[in-house]
Tab-separated table of C-alpha atoms in Angstrom:
chain	number	residue	atom	x	y	z
A	1	GLY	CA	-16.872	-3.741	16.824
A	2	GLN	CA	-17.099	-6.599	14.194
A	3	GLN	CA	-16.142	-9.868	15.307
A	4	VAL	CA	-15.515	-13.003	13.232
A	5	MET	CA	-15.498	-16.112	15.202
A	6	GLN	CA	-14.348	-19.444	13.506
A	7	ILE	CA	-14.519	-22.557	14.669
A	8	PRO	CA	-13.117	-25.144	15.327
A	9	GLN	CA	-9.948	-24.162	16.891
A	10	TYR	CA	-8.315	-27.453	15.919
A	11	GLN	CA	-9.092	-30.499	13.514
A	12	HIS	CA	-7.213	-33.553	13.408
A	13	VAL	CA	-8.032	-36.057	10.676
A	14	GLN	CA	-6.749	-38.887	8.992
A	15	GLU	CA	-5.471	-38.705	5.275
A	16	GLY	CA	-8.428	-38.875	3.111
A	17	GLU	CA	-11.081	-37.619	5.504
A	18	ASP	CA	-12.997	-34.217	4.732
A	19	PHE	CA	-12.113	-31.235	6.659
A	20	THR	CA	-14.440	-28.310	7.180
A	21	THR	CA	-14.149	-24.749	9.296
A	22	TYR	CA	-16.801	-22.248	9.453
A	23	CYS	CA	-16.792	-18.511	10.357
A	24	ASN	CA	-19.690	-16.501	11.982
A	25	SER	CA	-20.199	-13.017	12.342
A	26	SER	CA	-23.081	-11.457	14.140
A	27	THR	CA	-23.390	-8.660	11.798
A	28	THR	CA	-23.722	-8.701	7.924
A	29	LEU	CA	-19.964	-8.962	6.339
A	30	SER	CA	-19.356	-7.222	3.057
A	31	ASN	CA	-16.923	-9.849	1.969
A	32	ILE	CA	-15.387	-12.801	3.531
A	33	GLN	CA	-11.473	-13.835	2.737
A	34	TRP	CA	-9.887	-17.384	3.544
A	35	TYR	CA	-5.978	-17.620	4.106
A	36	LYS	CA	-3.825	-20.549	4.696
A	37	GLN	CA	-0.570	-20.432	6.939
A	38	ARG	CA	1.644	-23.571	6.597
A	39	PRO	CA	3.499	-24.114	9.581
A	40	GLY	CA	5.950	-21.546	10.185
A	41	GLY	CA	4.862	-19.943	7.027
A	42	HIS	CA	3.068	-16.488	6.509
A	43	PRO	CA	-0.524	-16.108	5.638
A	44	VAL	CA	-1.610	-16.867	1.854
A	45	PHE	CA	-4.534	-15.433	0.434
A	46	LEU	CA	-6.914	-18.187	-0.925
A	47	ILE	CA	-9.829	-16.576	-2.440
A	48	GLN	CA	-12.580	-13.961	-1.522
A	49	LEU	CA	-15.781	-14.083	-1.483
A	50	VAL	CA	-18.614	-10.818	-2.117
A	51	LYS	CA	-22.274	-11.900	-3.143
A	52	SER	CA	-24.728	-13.606	-0.761
A	53	GLY	CA	-25.046	-17.533	-1.313
A	54	GLU	CA	-21.604	-17.308	-3.489
A	55	VAL	CA	-19.881	-21.157	-4.025
A	56	LYS	CA	-16.400	-21.108	-5.191
A	57	LYS	CA	-13.936	-23.898	-5.676
A	58	GLN	CA	-10.527	-24.386	-6.000
A	59	LYS	CA	-9.674	-28.222	-6.916
A	60	ARG	CA	-10.788	-29.854	-3.537
A	61	LEU	CA	-11.586	-26.791	-1.632
A	62	THR	CA	-14.970	-25.438	-1.599
A	63	PHE	CA	-15.387	-21.730	-0.424
A	64	GLN	CA	-18.990	-20.690	0.602
A	65	PHE	CA	-21.034	-17.496	2.035
A	66	GLY	CA	-23.970	-17.887	3.403
A	67	GLU	CA	-27.230	-16.274	2.014
A	68	ALA	CA	-27.542	-13.418	5.136
A	69	LYS	CA	-23.427	-12.869	4.538
A	70	LYS	CA	-23.127	-13.749	8.125
A	71	ASN	CA	-21.379	-16.954	7.888
A	72	SER	CA	-18.824	-18.737	5.650
A	73	SER	CA	-17.285	-21.998	5.518
A	74	LEU	CA	-14.532	-23.934	4.108
A	75	HIS	CA	-14.530	-27.527	3.246
A	76	ILE	CA	-11.881	-29.780	2.108
A	77	THR	CA	-12.428	-32.838	0.224
A	78	ALA	CA	-10.219	-35.803	0.785
A	79	THR	CA	-7.558	-34.239	2.474
A	80	GLN	CA	-4.144	-34.552	2.120
A	81	THR	CA	-0.784	-34.167	4.076
A	82	THR	CA	0.149	-30.724	1.878
A	83	ASP	CA	-3.222	-29.137	3.291
A	84	VAL	CA	-1.992	-29.418	6.821
A	85	GLY	CA	-1.511	-25.244	8.373
A	86	THR	CA	-3.990	-22.692	9.745
A	87	TYR	CA	-7.001	-21.767	7.854
A	88	PHE	CA	-8.091	-18.121	8.755
A	89	CYS	CA	-11.480	-16.237	7.544
A	90	ALA	CA	-10.928	-12.536	7.561
A	91	SER	CA	-13.357	-9.772	6.402
A	92	TYR	CA	-13.084	-5.969	6.299
A	93	ASN	CA	-15.328	-4.126	8.421
A	94	GLN	CA	-16.651	-0.535	8.058
A	95	GLY	CA	-13.345	1.237	9.026
A	96	GLY	CA	-11.521	-0.699	6.440
A	97	LYS	CA	-9.652	-2.654	8.719
A	98	LEU	CA	-9.344	-6.724	7.821
A	99	ILE	CA	-10.421	-8.425	10.782
A	100	PHE	CA	-9.169	-12.043	11.076
A	101	GLY	CA	-11.144	-15.045	13.121
A	102	GLN	CA	-8.992	-16.994	15.151
A	103	GLY	CA	-7.917	-19.535	12.886
A	104	THR	CA	-8.453	-23.350	12.439
A	105	GLU	CA	-5.432	-25.266	12.778
A	106	LEU	CA	-5.631	-28.581	10.602
A	107	SER	CA	-3.425	-31.514	10.889
A	108	VAL	CA	-3.501	-34.588	8.773
A	109	LYS	CA	-2.324	-37.773	9.771
A	110	PRO	CA	-1.057	-40.185	7.079
B	1	ASP	CA	7.233	-15.648	-2.703
B	2	SER	CA	4.760	-12.995	-2.647
B	3	GLY	CA	6.805	-10.219	-3.047
B	4	VAL	CA	6.945	-8.568	0.044
B	5	THR	CA	9.609	-8.459	1.983
B	6	GLN	CA	10.354	-7.849	5.611
B	7	THR	CA	13.716	-7.474	7.525
B	8	PRO	CA	15.118	-8.875	9.983
B	9	LYS	CA	13.888	-12.291	9.731
B	10	HIS	CA	14.511	-12.797	13.475
B	11	LEU	CA	15.607	-10.275	16.248
B	12	ILE	CA	16.438	-11.319	19.930
B	13	THR	CA	16.372	-8.135	22.249
B	14	ALA	CA	16.061	-7.402	25.974
B	15	THR	CA	13.351	-5.551	27.422
B	16	GLY	CA	13.347	-1.661	27.329
B	17	GLN	CA	15.156	-1.859	24.250
B	18	ARG	CA	13.888	-0.527	20.887
B	19	VAL	CA	13.540	-2.303	17.237
B	20	THR	CA	12.966	-1.251	13.786
B	21	LEU	CA	11.205	-3.722	11.818
B	22	ARG	CA	11.297	-3.081	7.701
B	23	CYS	CA	9.082	-3.707	5.399
B	24	SER	CA	9.230	-3.434	1.263
B	25	PRO	CA	5.495	-3.828	-0.401
B	26	ARG	CA	4.745	-5.727	-3.741
B	27	SER	CA	5.358	-3.276	-6.715
B	28	GLY	CA	3.341	-1.037	-7.348
B	29	ASP	CA	0.980	-1.615	-4.192
B	30	LEU	CA	0.429	1.257	-2.556
B	31	SER	CA	-0.989	0.239	0.867
B	32	VAL	CA	1.190	-1.368	4.270
B	33	TYR	CA	-0.360	-3.303	6.846
B	34	TRP	CA	1.357	-4.408	9.828
B	35	TYR	CA	-0.003	-7.108	11.964
B	36	GLN	CA	1.027	-8.896	15.124
B	37	GLN	CA	0.524	-12.427	15.699
B	38	SER	CA	1.005	-14.143	19.099
B	39	LEU	CA	-0.142	-17.713	20.252
B	40	ASP	CA	-2.810	-16.208	22.608
B	41	GLN	CA	-4.028	-12.859	20.302
B	42	GLY	CA	-4.051	-14.520	16.605
B	43	LEU	CA	-3.875	-12.173	14.016
B	44	GLN	CA	-3.905	-8.603	15.286
B	45	PHE	CA	-4.220	-5.541	12.933
B	46	LEU	CA	-1.953	-2.519	14.104
B	47	ILE	CA	-1.648	0.027	11.364
B	48	GLN	CA	-2.386	0.552	7.620
B	49	TYR	CA	-0.371	3.157	5.456
B	50	TYR	CA	-1.480	4.335	1.739
B	51	ASN	CA	1.040	6.271	-0.375
B	52	GLY	CA	2.876	7.552	2.971
B	53	GLU	CA	-0.177	8.494	4.937
B	54	GLU	CA	-2.060	6.766	7.798
B	55	ARG	CA	-5.219	5.340	6.593
B	56	ALA	CA	-6.578	2.933	10.025
B	57	LYS	CA	-5.360	2.210	13.219
B	58	GLY	CA	-5.941	-1.163	15.016
B	59	ASN	CA	-4.971	-2.106	18.460
B	60	ILE	CA	-1.463	-0.401	18.189
B	61	LEU	CA	0.342	0.415	21.506
B	62	GLU	CA	1.524	4.181	22.185
B	63	ARG	CA	4.845	2.388	22.539
B	64	PHE	CA	4.543	1.445	18.698
B	65	SER	CA	4.877	3.501	15.857
B	66	ALA	CA	4.979	3.302	12.051
B	67	GLN	CA	5.861	5.197	8.998
B	68	GLN	CA	5.685	5.026	5.189
B	69	PHE	CA	8.249	6.438	3.342
B	70	PRO	CA	8.021	8.078	-0.452
B	71	ASP	CA	9.620	5.147	-1.727
B	72	LEU	CA	6.522	3.088	-0.220
B	73	HIS	CA	8.507	0.859	2.354
B	74	SER	CA	7.652	0.948	6.015
B	75	GLU	CA	8.983	0.546	9.104
B	76	LEU	CA	7.384	-0.327	12.436
B	77	ASN	CA	9.396	0.791	15.461
B	78	LEU	CA	8.402	-0.627	18.656
B	79	SER	CA	10.230	0.785	22.201
B	80	SER	CA	10.339	0.514	25.833
B	81	LEU	CA	9.736	-3.405	24.905
B	82	GLU	CA	8.419	-6.003	27.043
B	83	LEU	CA	8.582	-9.791	27.584
B	84	GLY	CA	4.428	-9.694	25.871
B	85	ASP	CA	5.939	-8.050	22.897
B	86	SER	CA	7.432	-10.959	21.864
B	87	ALA	CA	6.013	-12.266	18.762
B	88	LEU	CA	5.874	-12.323	14.864
B	89	TYR	CA	5.050	-9.288	13.066
B	90	PHE	CA	3.784	-9.614	9.359
B	91	CYS	CA	3.618	-7.020	7.070
B	92	ALA	CA	1.335	-6.889	3.988
B	93	SER	CA	0.567	-5.225	0.735
B	94	SER	CA	-2.193	-4.669	-1.094
B	95	ALA	CA	-3.015	-2.482	-4.210
B	96	SER	CA	-5.672	-0.184	-2.660
B	97	GLY	CA	-8.209	1.374	-4.776
B	98	THR	CA	-8.958	-1.807	-6.322
B	99	ARG	CA	-12.157	-3.836	-5.339
B	100	ASP	CA	-10.765	-6.831	-3.872
B	101	ARG	CA	-7.932	-5.503	-1.425
B	102	THR	CA	-6.336	-9.059	-1.578
B	103	GLN	CA	-3.507	-8.244	1.196
B	104	TYR	CA	-0.342	-10.072	0.399
B	105	PHE	CA	1.942	-11.177	3.504
B	106	GLY	CA	5.565	-10.853	3.860
B	107	PRO	CA	7.574	-13.597	5.533
B	108	GLY	CA	7.313	-12.207	8.820
B	109	THR	CA	9.740	-11.032	11.673
B	110	ARG	CA	9.961	-12.952	14.629
B	111	LEU	CA	10.730	-10.769	17.835
B	112	LEU	CA	11.966	-12.360	20.933
B	113	VAL	CA	12.462	-10.042	24.200
B	114	LEU	CA	14.093	-11.540	26.826
Protein backbone atom coordinates (compact mmCIF):
# COMPACT_ATOMS: atom_id res chain seq x y z
CA GLY A 1 0.00 0.00 0.00
CA GLN A 2 0.93 3.62 -0.17
CA GLN A 3 3.73 4.58 2.16
CA VAL A 4 5.09 7.96 2.98
CA MET A 5 8.70 8.05 4.14
CA GLN A 6 9.86 11.04 6.14
CA ILE A 7 13.39 12.08 7.00
CA PRO A 8 15.16 12.88 9.17
CA GLN A 9 13.64 11.26 12.23
CA TYR A 10 15.24 13.82 14.56
CA GLN A 11 16.77 17.22 14.04
CA HIS A 12 18.49 19.30 16.67
CA VAL A 13 19.23 22.90 15.74
CA GLN A 14 20.47 26.05 17.37
CA GLU A 15 17.90 28.81 17.56
CA GLY A 16 18.17 30.90 14.43
CA GLU A 17 19.28 28.03 12.21
CA ASP A 18 17.13 26.73 9.39
CA PHE A 19 15.35 23.36 9.40
CA THR A 20 14.02 21.15 6.64
CA THR A 21 12.07 17.89 6.72
CA TYR A 22 11.44 15.77 3.65
CA CYS A 23 8.65 13.46 2.68
CA ASN A 24 8.94 10.88 -0.12
CA SER A 25 6.67 8.36 -1.75
CA SER A 26 7.26 5.74 -4.43
CA THR A 27 3.80 6.45 -5.83
CA THR A 28 2.19 9.65 -7.04
CA LEU A 29 0.37 11.44 -4.27
CA SER A 30 -3.01 13.08 -4.78
CA ASN A 31 -2.17 15.66 -2.14
CA ILE A 32 0.12 16.23 0.79
CA GLN A 33 -0.79 17.63 4.17
CA TRP A 34 1.50 18.80 6.94
CA TYR A 35 0.74 18.63 10.65
CA LYS A 36 2.61 19.80 13.72
CA GLN A 37 2.42 18.09 17.08
CA ARG A 38 3.83 19.94 20.06
CA PRO A 39 5.27 17.84 22.90
CA GLY A 40 2.34 16.43 24.86
CA GLY A 41 -0.12 17.79 22.33
CA HIS A 42 -2.13 16.62 19.39
CA PRO A 43 -1.47 16.95 15.65
CA VAL A 44 -2.53 20.31 14.28
CA PHE A 45 -3.14 20.85 10.58
CA LEU A 46 -0.73 23.30 8.97
CA ILE A 47 -1.37 23.18 5.26
CA GLN A 48 -2.40 21.12 2.25
CA LEU A 49 -0.70 21.07 -1.15
CA VAL A 50 -2.48 19.66 -4.17
CA LYS A 51 -0.84 20.94 -7.37
CA SER A 52 2.39 19.74 -8.92
CA GLY A 53 5.25 22.09 -8.02
CA GLU A 54 3.08 24.03 -5.57
CA VAL A 55 4.84 26.26 -3.05
CA LYS A 56 3.08 27.85 -0.10
CA LYS A 57 4.42 30.05 2.66
CA GLN A 58 3.27 30.70 6.18
CA LYS A 59 5.52 33.31 7.76
CA ARG A 60 8.84 31.48 8.28
CA LEU A 61 7.49 28.15 6.98
CA THR A 62 7.78 27.19 3.30
CA PHE A 63 6.02 24.10 1.96
CA GLN A 64 6.77 22.53 -1.40
CA PHE A 65 5.16 19.78 -3.43
CA GLY A 66 7.39 18.14 -6.01
CA GLU A 67 6.80 18.36 -9.73
CA ALA A 68 6.16 14.63 -9.92
CA LYS A 69 3.94 14.78 -6.80
CA LYS A 70 6.09 12.14 -5.14
CA ASN A 71 7.85 14.30 -2.61
CA SER A 72 7.34 17.30 -0.41
CA SER A 73 9.33 19.41 1.99
CA LEU A 74 8.79 21.77 4.87
CA HIS A 75 11.44 24.40 5.47
CA ILE A 76 11.58 26.64 8.52
CA THR A 77 13.77 29.74 8.30
CA ALA A 78 15.48 31.00 11.44
CA THR A 79 13.98 28.55 13.90
CA GLN A 80 12.58 29.72 17.21
CA THR A 81 11.95 27.76 20.38
CA THR A 82 8.24 27.88 19.58
CA ASP A 83 8.93 25.69 16.53
CA VAL A 84 9.73 22.71 18.76
CA GLY A 85 7.61 19.65 18.04
CA THR A 86 7.13 16.81 15.61
CA TYR A 87 6.25 17.61 12.02
CA PHE A 88 4.28 15.03 10.07
CA CYS A 89 3.50 14.83 6.41
CA ALA A 90 0.40 12.88 5.42
CA SER A 91 -1.43 11.95 2.27
CA TYR A 92 -4.75 10.38 1.40
CA ASN A 93 -4.45 7.06 -0.39
CA GLN A 94 -6.93 5.77 -2.93
CA GLY A 95 -8.93 4.10 -0.19
CA GLY A 96 -9.49 7.43 1.50
CA LYS A 97 -7.18 6.75 4.42
CA LEU A 98 -4.82 9.47 5.63
CA ILE A 99 -1.37 7.92 5.71
CA PHE A 100 1.14 9.65 7.95
CA GLY A 101 4.89 9.75 7.66
CA GLN A 102 6.88 8.79 10.73
CA GLY A 103 7.45 12.42 11.61
CA THR A 104 10.51 14.58 12.20
CA GLU A 105 11.07 15.64 15.77
CA LEU A 106 12.58 19.11 15.94
CA SER A 107 14.35 20.39 19.00
CA VAL A 108 15.66 23.95 19.18
CA LYS A 109 18.44 24.97 21.52
CA PRO A 110 18.14 28.59 22.67
CA ASP B 1 -8.74 24.33 20.59
CA SER B 2 -9.72 22.19 17.59
CA GLY B 3 -13.35 21.80 18.65
CA VAL B 4 -12.96 18.03 18.94
CA THR B 5 -13.40 16.66 22.44
CA GLN B 6 -12.23 13.35 23.82
CA THR B 7 -12.84 11.68 27.14
CA PRO B 8 -11.28 10.51 29.29
CA LYS B 9 -7.95 12.27 29.08
CA HIS B 10 -6.12 9.48 30.88
CA LEU B 11 -7.02 5.87 31.49
CA ILE B 12 -5.15 3.29 33.52
CA THR B 13 -6.39 -0.26 33.44
CA ALA B 14 -5.23 -3.85 33.68
CA THR B 15 -4.60 -6.50 31.06
CA GLY B 16 -7.70 -8.34 29.98
CA GLN B 17 -9.99 -5.42 30.73
CA ARG B 18 -12.25 -3.48 28.38
CA VAL B 19 -12.42 0.28 27.99
CA THR B 20 -14.44 2.76 25.97
CA LEU B 21 -13.04 5.99 24.59
CA ARG B 22 -15.40 8.74 23.58
CA CYS B 23 -15.12 11.44 20.94
CA SER B 24 -17.31 14.36 19.96
CA PRO B 25 -16.48 15.85 16.56
CA ARG B 26 -16.45 19.51 15.63
CA SER B 27 -19.85 20.99 15.10
CA GLY B 28 -21.00 20.15 11.58
CA ASP B 29 -18.36 17.51 10.87
CA LEU B 30 -19.81 14.21 9.75
CA SER B 31 -16.62 12.16 9.67
CA VAL B 32 -14.80 10.77 12.66
CA TYR B 33 -11.44 9.06 12.50
CA TRP B 34 -9.60 7.09 15.15
CA TYR B 35 -5.82 6.87 15.36
CA GLN B 36 -3.39 5.09 17.62
CA GLN B 37 -0.05 6.73 18.36
CA SER B 38 2.71 4.74 19.97
CA LEU B 39 6.40 5.46 20.15
CA ASP B 40 7.42 2.69 17.77
CA GLN B 41 4.49 2.79 15.34
CA GLY B 42 3.84 6.48 14.88
CA LEU B 43 0.33 7.62 13.96
CA GLN B 44 -1.69 4.64 12.76
CA PHE B 45 -5.12 5.03 11.25
CA LEU B 46 -7.63 2.68 12.83
CA ILE B 47 -11.07 3.40 11.44
CA GLN B 48 -13.31 6.07 9.95
CA TYR B 49 -17.02 6.67 10.29
CA TYR B 50 -19.09 8.99 8.16
CA ASN B 51 -22.56 9.95 9.29
CA GLY B 52 -22.98 6.76 11.26
CA GLU B 53 -21.56 4.37 8.69
CA GLU B 54 -18.15 2.74 8.64
CA ARG B 55 -16.25 4.34 5.75
CA ALA B 56 -12.69 3.06 5.92
CA LYS B 57 -10.76 0.59 7.99
CA GLY B 58 -7.07 0.58 8.80
CA ASN B 59 -4.95 -1.63 10.98
CA ILE B 60 -7.58 -2.11 13.63
CA LEU B 61 -7.37 -5.24 15.74
CA GLU B 62 -10.37 -7.55 16.04
CA ARG B 63 -10.39 -6.81 19.78
CA PHE B 64 -11.15 -3.18 18.91
CA SER B 65 -14.43 -1.88 17.61
CA ALA B 66 -16.01 1.49 17.07
CA GLN B 67 -19.30 3.08 16.26
CA GLN B 68 -20.75 6.49 15.48
CA PHE B 69 -24.06 7.44 16.98
CA PRO B 70 -26.91 9.51 15.49
CA ASP B 71 -25.67 12.60 17.31
CA LEU B 72 -22.32 11.95 15.51
CA HIS B 73 -20.26 11.27 18.60
CA SER B 74 -18.14 8.16 18.37
CA GLU B 75 -16.86 5.53 20.73
CA LEU B 76 -13.85 3.27 20.40
CA ASN B 77 -14.09 0.06 22.37
CA LEU B 78 -10.91 -1.79 23.27
CA SER B 79 -11.29 -5.23 24.80
CA SER B 80 -9.04 -8.00 26.14
CA LEU B 81 -6.43 -5.32 26.62
CA GLU B 82 -2.76 -6.19 26.33
CA LEU B 83 0.31 -4.31 27.48
CA GLY B 84 1.04 -3.38 23.89
CA ASP B 85 -2.25 -1.50 23.62
CA SER B 86 -0.78 1.24 25.80
CA ALA B 87 -0.72 4.30 23.55
CA LEU B 88 -2.25 7.64 22.78
CA TYR B 89 -5.59 7.33 21.00
CA PHE B 90 -6.64 10.31 18.94
CA CYS B 91 -9.96 11.07 17.41
CA ALA B 92 -10.17 13.46 14.50
CA SER B 93 -13.05 14.89 12.54
CA SER B 94 -13.51 16.41 9.13
CA ALA B 95 -16.20 17.84 6.95
CA SER B 96 -16.10 14.99 4.43
CA GLY B 97 -17.48 15.86 1.06
CA THR B 98 -15.39 18.98 0.90
CA ARG B 99 -12.30 19.04 -1.21
CA ASP B 100 -9.66 19.56 1.43
CA ARG B 101 -10.65 17.01 4.05
CA THR B 102 -8.54 18.65 6.69
CA GLN B 103 -8.63 16.57 9.83
CA TYR B 104 -8.99 18.26 13.20
CA PHE B 105 -7.57 16.25 16.05
CA GLY B 106 -8.83 16.03 19.58
CA PRO B 107 -6.52 16.18 22.60
CA GLY B 108 -6.28 12.39 22.80
CA THR B 109 -6.78 9.74 25.43
CA ARG B 110 -3.64 8.31 26.98
CA LEU B 111 -4.19 4.65 27.76
CA LEU B 112 -1.89 2.75 30.07
CA VAL B 113 -2.40 -0.98 30.42
CA LEU B 114 -0.66 -2.52 33.42
